[in-house]
Amino acid sequence: MARKGYVEIDTEGCKGCNLCVLHCPTDVLELKTSDTNSYGLHYAVMVNEEACNGCMNCSLVCPDAAITVYRQAS
Amino acid sequence: MARKGYVEIDTEGCKGCNLCVLHCPTDVLELKTSDTNSYGLHYAVMVNEEACNGCMNCSLVCPDAAITVYRQAS
Amino acid sequence: MTAREGYKVVAKRPSTLLDKRMHYCPGCFHSTVHKLMMELVEEMEIQDKIVGVCPVGCSVFAYEYMNIDMQEAAHGRAAAVATGVKRMLPDKLVFSYQGDGDLAAIGTAETIHACNRGENFTFIFINNGIYGMTGGQMAPTTLEGQRTSTSPYGRDVAKVGYPLRMAEMVANFEGVAYSQRVTCTNPAETRRCKRAIKKAFEMQMKGLGTTFIEVASNCPSGWKCTPEESVTWIEDKMLPYFPLGVFKDVTKKEKKAEA
Amino acid sequence: MTAREGYKVVAKRPSTLLDKRMHYCPGCFHSTVHKLMMELVEEMEIQDKIVGVCPVGCSVFAYEYMNIDMQEAAHGRAAAVATGVKRMLPDKLVFSYQGDGDLAAIGTAETIHACNRGENFTFIFINNGIYGMTGGQMAPTTLEGQRTSTSPYGRDVAKVGYPLRMAEMVANFEGVAYSQRVTCTNPAETRRCKRAIKKAFEMQMKGLGTTFIEVASNCPSGWKCTPEESVTWIEDKMLPYFPLGVFKDVTKKEKKAEA
Amino acid sequence: MLQEMVFAGFGGQGVLSMGKLLAYAAMKEGREISWMPSYGPEMRGGTANCVVNISDERIASPVGSMFDVAVVLNLPSLHKFESVVKPGGVLIWESSTIKEPPTRTDINVHALPAIEKASNELKNVKVMNMLVLGALVGIMDIVKKESLIVALEDTLPKRHHKLIPLNEKAIELGMSLVSSGA
Amino acid sequence: MLQEMVFAGFGGQGVLSMGKLLAYAAMKEGREISWMPSYGPEMRGGTANCVVNISDERIASPVGSMFDVAVVLNLPSLHKFESVVKPGGVLIWESSTIKEPPTRTDINVHALPAIEKASNELKNVKVMNMLVLGALVGIMDIVKKESLIVALEDTLPKRHHKLIPLNEKAIELGMSLVSSGA
Amino acid sequence: MSADVRFMKGNEAIAEAAIRAGLQGYFGYPITPQSEIVEYLAIEEPKHDYVLLQAESEVASANMVYGGAAAGARVMTSTSSPGFSLMQEGVSYIACAQLPCLFVNVARGGPGLGTIQASQGDYFQAVKGGGHGDYRLIVLAPNSVQEMVDYCILGFELADQYRTPALVLTDGSIGQMMEKVVLPPPIAYKPNKPWATTGKPQDRERNAITSLYIESEEMEAVNNELQAKYKAISENEVRYEGYNLDDAEVVLVAYGVTSRVCRKVVDLGRDNGMKVGLLRPQTLWPYPTAAISELADESRVKLFMSVEMSAGQMVEDVRLAVEGRKPVHFYGRTGGIIPTPEEIINAIKAQL
Amino acid sequence: MSADVRFMKGNEAIAEAAIRAGLQGYFGYPITPQSEIVEYLAIEEPKHDYVLLQAESEVASANMVYGGAAAGARVMTSTSSPGFSLMQEGVSYIACAQLPCLFVNVARGGPGLGTIQASQGDYFQAVKGGGHGDYRLIVLAPNSVQEMVDYCILGFELADQYRTPALVLTDGSIGQMMEKVVLPPPIAYKPNKPWATTGKPQDRERNAITSLYIESEEMEAVNNELQAKYKAISENEVRYEGYNLDDAEVVLVAYGVTSRVCRKVVDLGRDNGMKVGLLRPQTLWPYPTAAISELADESRVKLFMSVEMSAGQMVEDVRLAVEGRKPVHFYGRTGGIIPTPEEIINAIKAQL
Ligand SMILES: Cc1ncc(C[n+]2csc(CCOP(=O)(O)OP(=O)(O)O)c2C)c(N)n1
Ligand SMILES: Cc1ncc(C[n+]2csc(CCOP(=O)(O)OP(=O)(O)O)c2C)c(N)n1
Ligand code: SF4
Ligand code: SF4
Ligand code: SF4
Ligand code: SF4
Ligand code: SF4
Ligand code: SF4
Ligand SMILES: [Mg+2]
Ligand SMILES: [Mg+2]
């Protein structure tokens, strides 16, 4: 049975590099191109939350340490 | 038949390093320890001229290019 | 942030990374490596034992982000500065953090001699094949044919030589205990990168000699591409010339010798 | 001097060596190499084509002896100076003549980068394992345990690292076309030394890249021994660590490729 | 007369080239000009700006502390430059993304939804800076539109000349937006 | 009173240590001293020299251009220093190897066959410099012989103390050579 | 050919000027705020004959310049403050070996790594000699993009004429700014350097380029030769510009970008009834000492003020010229801040 | 412990003094005429706790000193003229980062490779700043082997006190000569450097040593801080020595070895009825400007003469102090030649 997880993204800290999107195995994330943070940058958001398994790939590759990963306590 | 040769040593240019003496295959040369040149150094002289075969070992190793080698024209 | 019920935090920003937005461009691996290093400082509980030296290069401000004692060195001199630190504080864990211009161009002599002396500190070498900070000039590690602002028609190896492979070069010195090239192009490599740094720190603490971690890194701004494209470029262009791997590991040798 | 009747001169001081007493200590190979080089200039008839760069070191005065156009470079910068010369005069034959302190300590970066760029000049590298000119301090090539004025208890490799093998190191660079270590300990080796320099000059004239001749040399004064003892020391102590031989020869490779 | 102008926004919004183009156009009209960029370590989503001086006489200082005109395309720039517009001067701000409008009343403030207009009406947000430039010359008549076109022709590499019509359209749209009082 | 002295010869003849020893001995006698070597790139059969000043007062310049005493052990040194002995001063020259004697008549010239005497009478040419020093103090009474011995004891490493008697003999021989008018 | 008018950055302009002056070799290492010089040369390289080489460091650059200059070529390097510090040994060698070449220092704020913004804090280093020994550089201080062109060419010419290195000392503001420039046509550069090491032909002695004179007497002779040359340069090559000096009671002294600000101060001052004038040294060495000294003799002159982007360096040369005859004040900003006309006016008022 | 009297070379004495001052790290590269410093330390090393490292170059030495000083240790390097030129970037960094440490320049004759004989041609480099930006070194100028000891210790102490690098500027003659010295007992050195980077404990903020202040305002603030410190040093740390100044009509100004010659000149002059006096700066920066200025106000003083082993460097500081009130002359020799008392006397006579 797949683990369950979710992430929180610091939208001001996110720089919209898209690397988390690229490396999420379950396509949970996407850049929100319709908005920018106060630095004028798009930021990542969860668009497919259910699919998140808390694998931490996104937080690992996030250069700016903008992602907190939560996982269902087993 | 052995070649015949002889050498001329520039006694002022010689620094008495003894390398020619060391490398002469036929022991033609020696440092003249009883005298010094104007730099206060002993210099090399031929002591066994007949044995010289003009092999040029001495001139080759002489750091200070102080040796002229002559060989019997064949 | 409190976790939702039934959930717990499994990954978060390390406490040793200061709460400050890093100035690096989006997707730049300088940030990634900073983060990994500070995770290690947290995990290994070495905040009071570690002293870092940052270079002149994009990472010149590393001390603004890493919550550890740090010194900012002159361009190319991080290895000399780290030597000064380590020789005065032999019990501390010392690292120099350097770019390719810094370590392999202006700092060549300092790098080579620190490695040859086996200075017991860790090099973190960010090889992004370009001078990021000054606007994308050619570096000693710029690839053949790669365009930069000072090689606008592509690096001409006939005129300026081939890119230098530093991890391989330093592995030749007796004084070097560990040399590895890693990258951060995906989660697995990122994990490997972190492990490599950890291993280097541990070896340093054992006093085994110079440890050298080269990160095949990116520079989306200097390369004039997106972060994603930079990942592809590393994989397709850099890694064939700068292969990943361990080029020296004296602990392995020892094991062999024992066996 | 006129020859006795029936005799002819077969070896004499080359005309290209100025008629001036060299300041080198008795038995110093600096003199020997100067002589060999000037013989080559005479034999190859290249006096008008050659430009030399001498270092700061005992050979700082080389221009007082070699009857060719020469420049005296700052300590360690002979490779940079030679680069400047060769790039401005690509059709001339350019060499840098350097000691081990000059080439392998203070000049490390310039050496490495000139070699890596494949600068098309010839390095004549006099490795005597010591700083001769300044009175016998430790050099990057001083042997393990060797006593010098700055390693009075013998070189401690744990503290200052192992001696650098430059001929081997530079052979790793693509830009280097030829790298050989020679010596002048006896007539045969002296001949080989001369041939090596000749080969380097010829390869340079063909534009093949950097050519590097390391001479395992002596320093009777710095080593505090006689010239004869210095020869023995080279044979017994230096050559085992600094083996003679060709470490790179692109003309050989080419031949292989053709075959 | 000396006109001191500052152009500011995010790196990538084209503020530097906007200033350059204006200065070049003014030079073509025979005026004295200077252009001075902010410069820093490669910046990285930060803000960029440039100061353009246009004058009939030799220009003294290439930088100034107070400006006749400020063109700001993001919030940090608005914060930085609103206060240094000379009383009676002009402030143009990008109103489709900046959410906090300027507050000064002693200057002529022009809100310009340049990003929105460029995306929607020109289908190309990149020419937003030309639109702003059009608005500026619409408001202040610093240089002639034709000079801007000449400037584009002279400074764009030949292979990009096909973009000139689009740029011209952007300039015109900008001019029209301010003449229509938007 | 200030005494300015120069010692010169081939490198290896021990001129520097001769000067040092004298200066040290004088220091031990409570006088002000300075010792200044010629220095150069490692020299290589060249000549070396040192200037020793001994005085009752603080010493001004550690080098001078004219000397009260010159001790020369080879021909180049004789050429260099003969002319800079002050009128009435002392010149000691090594007469067994220098083939051209000095020519000045306004100074006190002492020929000393030091090399020959050291080789023949002491069987050790290395202590030639001590012999010369002995001659110098024999002529001029700059320091006491005992002070020279103390100086040797203080400055020679312990393992070389066995050589002190030979050095003392050399000093004495030097003294006797000049007292006997050689 | 009609005048070649361009709109250029100071850094680009100096690069283009060097090309037109017949540049044969450029050796340099990137550093902000001057990297556009090498970048411009890199782009233009295929169209011309010069050699461009990005060196491994500034230490290497300076010594490549040494080699190239000694080989008789027209060569240059450029850098910014920390990089110029690294070149000091090389500069001293080049000065002593009497090699003509051009250095460009597009200065930034120090000390240390400092800031990359413009500064005049390297004045001492440039004019007193940051390297060891008694030597001088001809130091030219442009205050506009046009002068970046003019002084680059002048620098090369003077360097050749006197066989001595020249330095264009400018700063980040002038390097980075764009202005109109009129470019001169390219020079057909034909070096005449019989002393250069180009390979010894039969018919001349070998040439040896060196700065080593182990004997004190020789070294002193070389120093005397250098000093004689420096004297000749001091007599012939002083360049400065006056602005409203004829009736000035307050004499501002400023160079480079601050001299432009000071022009504005002069105008502003006069609008306010203050008789302000400006003396702008165009050569920082040789310094317009005599011109300042003459002004100090004028009874109408009340005070001098040296305006600098430093903590007070050139003011010493002003004082040396004035020799106590009039008060000499200093106004300066550091860290990359260009002083405003208003603050300078206030500084003057405070002294009146 | 009775006084420790020795007969030592200047170079050995400064090395021994450093050990007694609590030296923790020496980083240096050999160069004549100062190599005895490192050689002495090499011999003594086993008996003490300091680290001695022969660096790969002077550039590296200076930056090892940076690292060691920033780590809170008492560290030094020594070199001679060309080597000190190579250190200029590092010196500027160290000054800006406010790191206490000691430099020693046993100067030789330049420019370029020059001669290895003694010289005072590095005065400008030492006191005006050979590196970039506005900074100062505390510059101490010993004139005897004893003062090599005293100023080495003083240099370390002042460096710590003001968190700034100190420089002992001496020359080959003093480095090479042997004299009697009285050595002080070793100091029990306990550094108190809370700013040092020694590993961040829980209870303080991290320490960061830097010279980078990218924002102009910050950089200016740092410069102001430096200048305030330099002002304090100028007020408190000027050191000089007078000899027969009370009634002097001719004031010689000389430092280092030339000051010893000038002492003789004073005596000789007085023997000949000339009222000569000597002012010897012991600190070259801060300079005894006020003391000279006071002398310039004395009506009996007829002239000043700066006597140097250079082409005329310190004379500028004398002029800056005298400000035209009295003539200031210069007498100098270069290339390693120490002027004789006689020639100086003649030079004075020529001006009277
Ligand atoms: C002495 C000196 N030379 C040059 C510079 C300019 N400079 C700053 S960073 C840099 C190179 C940066 O490249 P790299 O080391 O690869 O670091 P990156 O920015 O790519 O991480 C240069 C040349 C300087 N600050 N100091
Ligand atoms: C910048 C600088 N640093 C140091 C020196 C002093 N120095 C002169 S030669 C030399 C080293 C000589 O050793 P090496 O290069 O091995 O040449 P060798 O004399 O042994 O032939 C040194 C350190 C110098 N002249 N310049
Ligand atoms: S934790 Fe894993 S699954 Fe969840 S968003 Fe991150 S990468 Fe995707
Ligand atoms: S990896 Fe981090 S910075 Fe990049 S888009 Fe995702 S959250 Fe943002
Ligand atoms: S030529 Fe040969 S045989 Fe004759 S002396 Fe020389 S080495 Fe001996
Ligand atoms: S090799 Fe030459 S210098 Fe040496 S002893 Fe023989 S002749 Fe003399
Ligand atoms: S310029 Fe390149 S290396 Fe520097 S922060 Fe940006 S992406 Fe990273
Ligand atoms: S010191 Fe050594 S290297 Fe120098 S000349 Fe003498 S023997 Fe040769
Ligand atoms: Mg890089
Ligand atoms: Mg050597």
PDB file of N, CA, C and O and ligand atoms in Angstrom, chain C residues 30 58 99-102 125-133 139 141 219, ligand 9:
ATOM      1  N   HIS C  30      24.403  25.671  -6.187  1.00  0.00           N
ATOM      2  CA  HIS C  30      25.053  26.253  -5.010  1.00  0.00           C
ATOM      3  C   HIS C  30      24.102  26.148  -3.821  1.00  0.00           C
ATOM      4  O   HIS C  30      24.495  25.752  -2.724  1.00  0.00           O
ATOM      5  N   CYS C  58      30.124  33.042  -6.920  1.00  0.00           N
ATOM      6  CA  CYS C  58      28.735  33.239  -6.517  1.00  0.00           C
ATOM      7  C   CYS C  58      28.509  32.912  -5.048  1.00  0.00           C
ATOM      8  O   CYS C  58      27.658  33.491  -4.396  1.00  0.00           O
ATOM      9  N   GLY C  99      34.516  27.692  -6.233  1.00  0.00           N
ATOM     10  CA  GLY C  99      34.082  27.532  -7.618  1.00  0.00           C
ATOM     11  C   GLY C  99      35.242  27.108  -8.501  1.00  0.00           C
ATOM     12  O   GLY C  99      36.386  26.992  -8.055  1.00  0.00           O
ATOM     13  N   ASP C 100      34.950  26.871  -9.763  1.00  0.00           N
ATOM     14  CA  ASP C 100      35.980  26.365 -10.665  1.00  0.00           C
ATOM     15  C   ASP C 100      36.973  27.447 -11.072  1.00  0.00           C
ATOM     16  O   ASP C 100      38.163  27.178 -11.262  1.00  0.00           O
ATOM     17  N   GLY C 101      36.502  28.670 -11.196  1.00  0.00           N
ATOM     18  CA  GLY C 101      37.449  29.747 -11.468  1.00  0.00           C
ATOM     19  C   GLY C 101      38.386  29.880 -10.281  1.00  0.00           C
ATOM     20  O   GLY C 101      39.607  29.968 -10.420  1.00  0.00           O
ATOM     21  N   ASP C 102      37.794  29.869  -9.124  1.00  0.00           N
ATOM     22  CA  ASP C 102      38.525  30.063  -7.884  1.00  0.00           C
ATOM     23  C   ASP C 102      39.547  28.951  -7.650  1.00  0.00           C
ATOM     24  O   ASP C 102      40.722  29.207  -7.395  1.00  0.00           O
ATOM     25  N   PHE C 125      34.057  21.540  -4.019  1.00  0.00           N
ATOM     26  CA  PHE C 125      34.421  22.199  -5.277  1.00  0.00           C
ATOM     27  C   PHE C 125      33.220  22.202  -6.225  1.00  0.00           C
ATOM     28  O   PHE C 125      32.814  21.162  -6.734  1.00  0.00           O
ATOM     29  N   ILE C 126      32.682  23.370  -6.442  1.00  0.00           N
ATOM     30  CA  ILE C 126      31.490  23.498  -7.275  1.00  0.00           C
ATOM     31  C   ILE C 126      31.919  23.822  -8.702  1.00  0.00           C
ATOM     32  O   ILE C 126      32.226  24.966  -9.035  1.00  0.00           O
ATOM     33  N   ASN C 127      31.936  22.796  -9.507  1.00  0.00           N
ATOM     34  CA  ASN C 127      32.357  22.937 -10.898  1.00  0.00           C
ATOM     35  C   ASN C 127      31.143  23.144 -11.794  1.00  0.00           C
ATOM     36  O   ASN C 127      30.439  22.197 -12.146  1.00  0.00           O
ATOM     37  N   ASN C 128      30.928  24.411 -12.146  1.00  0.00           N
ATOM     38  CA  ASN C 128      29.804  24.692 -13.042  1.00  0.00           C
ATOM     39  C   ASN C 128      30.297  25.142 -14.420  1.00  0.00           C
ATOM     40  O   ASN C 128      29.538  25.697 -15.217  1.00  0.00           O
ATOM     41  N   GLY C 129      31.561  24.917 -14.659  1.00  0.00           N
ATOM     42  CA  GLY C 129      32.087  25.154 -16.005  1.00  0.00           C
ATOM     43  C   GLY C 129      32.037  26.595 -16.472  1.00  0.00           C
ATOM     44  O   GLY C 129      32.104  26.861 -17.674  1.00  0.00           O
ATOM     45  N   ILE C 130      31.974  27.507 -15.534  1.00  0.00           N
ATOM     46  CA  ILE C 130      31.839  28.907 -15.939  1.00  0.00           C
ATOM     47  C   ILE C 130      32.130  29.809 -14.748  1.00  0.00           C
ATOM     48  O   ILE C 130      32.131  29.340 -13.609  1.00  0.00           O
ATOM     49  N   TYR C 131      32.419  31.061 -15.013  1.00  0.00           N
ATOM     50  CA  TYR C 131      32.517  32.052 -13.951  1.00  0.00           C
ATOM     51  C   TYR C 131      31.111  32.607 -13.754  1.00  0.00           C
ATOM     52  O   TYR C 131      30.679  33.485 -14.493  1.00  0.00           O
ATOM     53  N   GLY C 132      30.405  32.073 -12.758  1.00  0.00           N
ATOM     54  CA  GLY C 132      29.030  32.524 -12.562  1.00  0.00           C
ATOM     55  C   GLY C 132      28.977  33.972 -12.123  1.00  0.00           C
ATOM     56  O   GLY C 132      28.331  34.818 -12.740  1.00  0.00           O
ATOM     57  N   MET C 133      29.714  34.268 -11.079  1.00  0.00           N
ATOM     58  CA  MET C 133      29.535  35.566 -10.441  1.00  0.00           C
ATOM     59  C   MET C 133      29.817  36.750 -11.351  1.00  0.00           C
ATOM     60  O   MET C 133      29.149  37.774 -11.275  1.00  0.00           O
ATOM     61  N   ALA C 139      35.675  29.275 -17.928  1.00  0.00           N
ATOM     62  CA  ALA C 139      36.406  28.780 -16.766  1.00  0.00           C
ATOM     63  C   ALA C 139      37.386  27.711 -17.234  1.00  0.00           C
ATOM     64  O   ALA C 139      37.313  27.263 -18.381  1.00  0.00           O
ATOM     65  N   THR C 141      37.225  24.835 -16.604  1.00  0.00           N
ATOM     66  CA  THR C 141      36.441  23.613 -16.771  1.00  0.00           C
ATOM     67  C   THR C 141      35.359  23.757 -17.834  1.00  0.00           C
ATOM     68  O   THR C 141      34.539  22.851 -18.001  1.00  0.00           O
ATOM     69  N   CYS C 219      24.814  26.269 -13.842  1.00  0.00           N
ATOM     70  CA  CYS C 219      24.723  27.722 -13.787  1.00  0.00           C
ATOM     71  C   CYS C 219      23.707  28.153 -14.825  1.00  0.00           C
ATOM     72  O   CYS C 219      24.078  28.595 -15.922  1.00  0.00           O
TER      73      CYS C 219
HETATM   74 MG    MG I   9      32.096  28.464 -11.658  1.00  0.00          MG
END
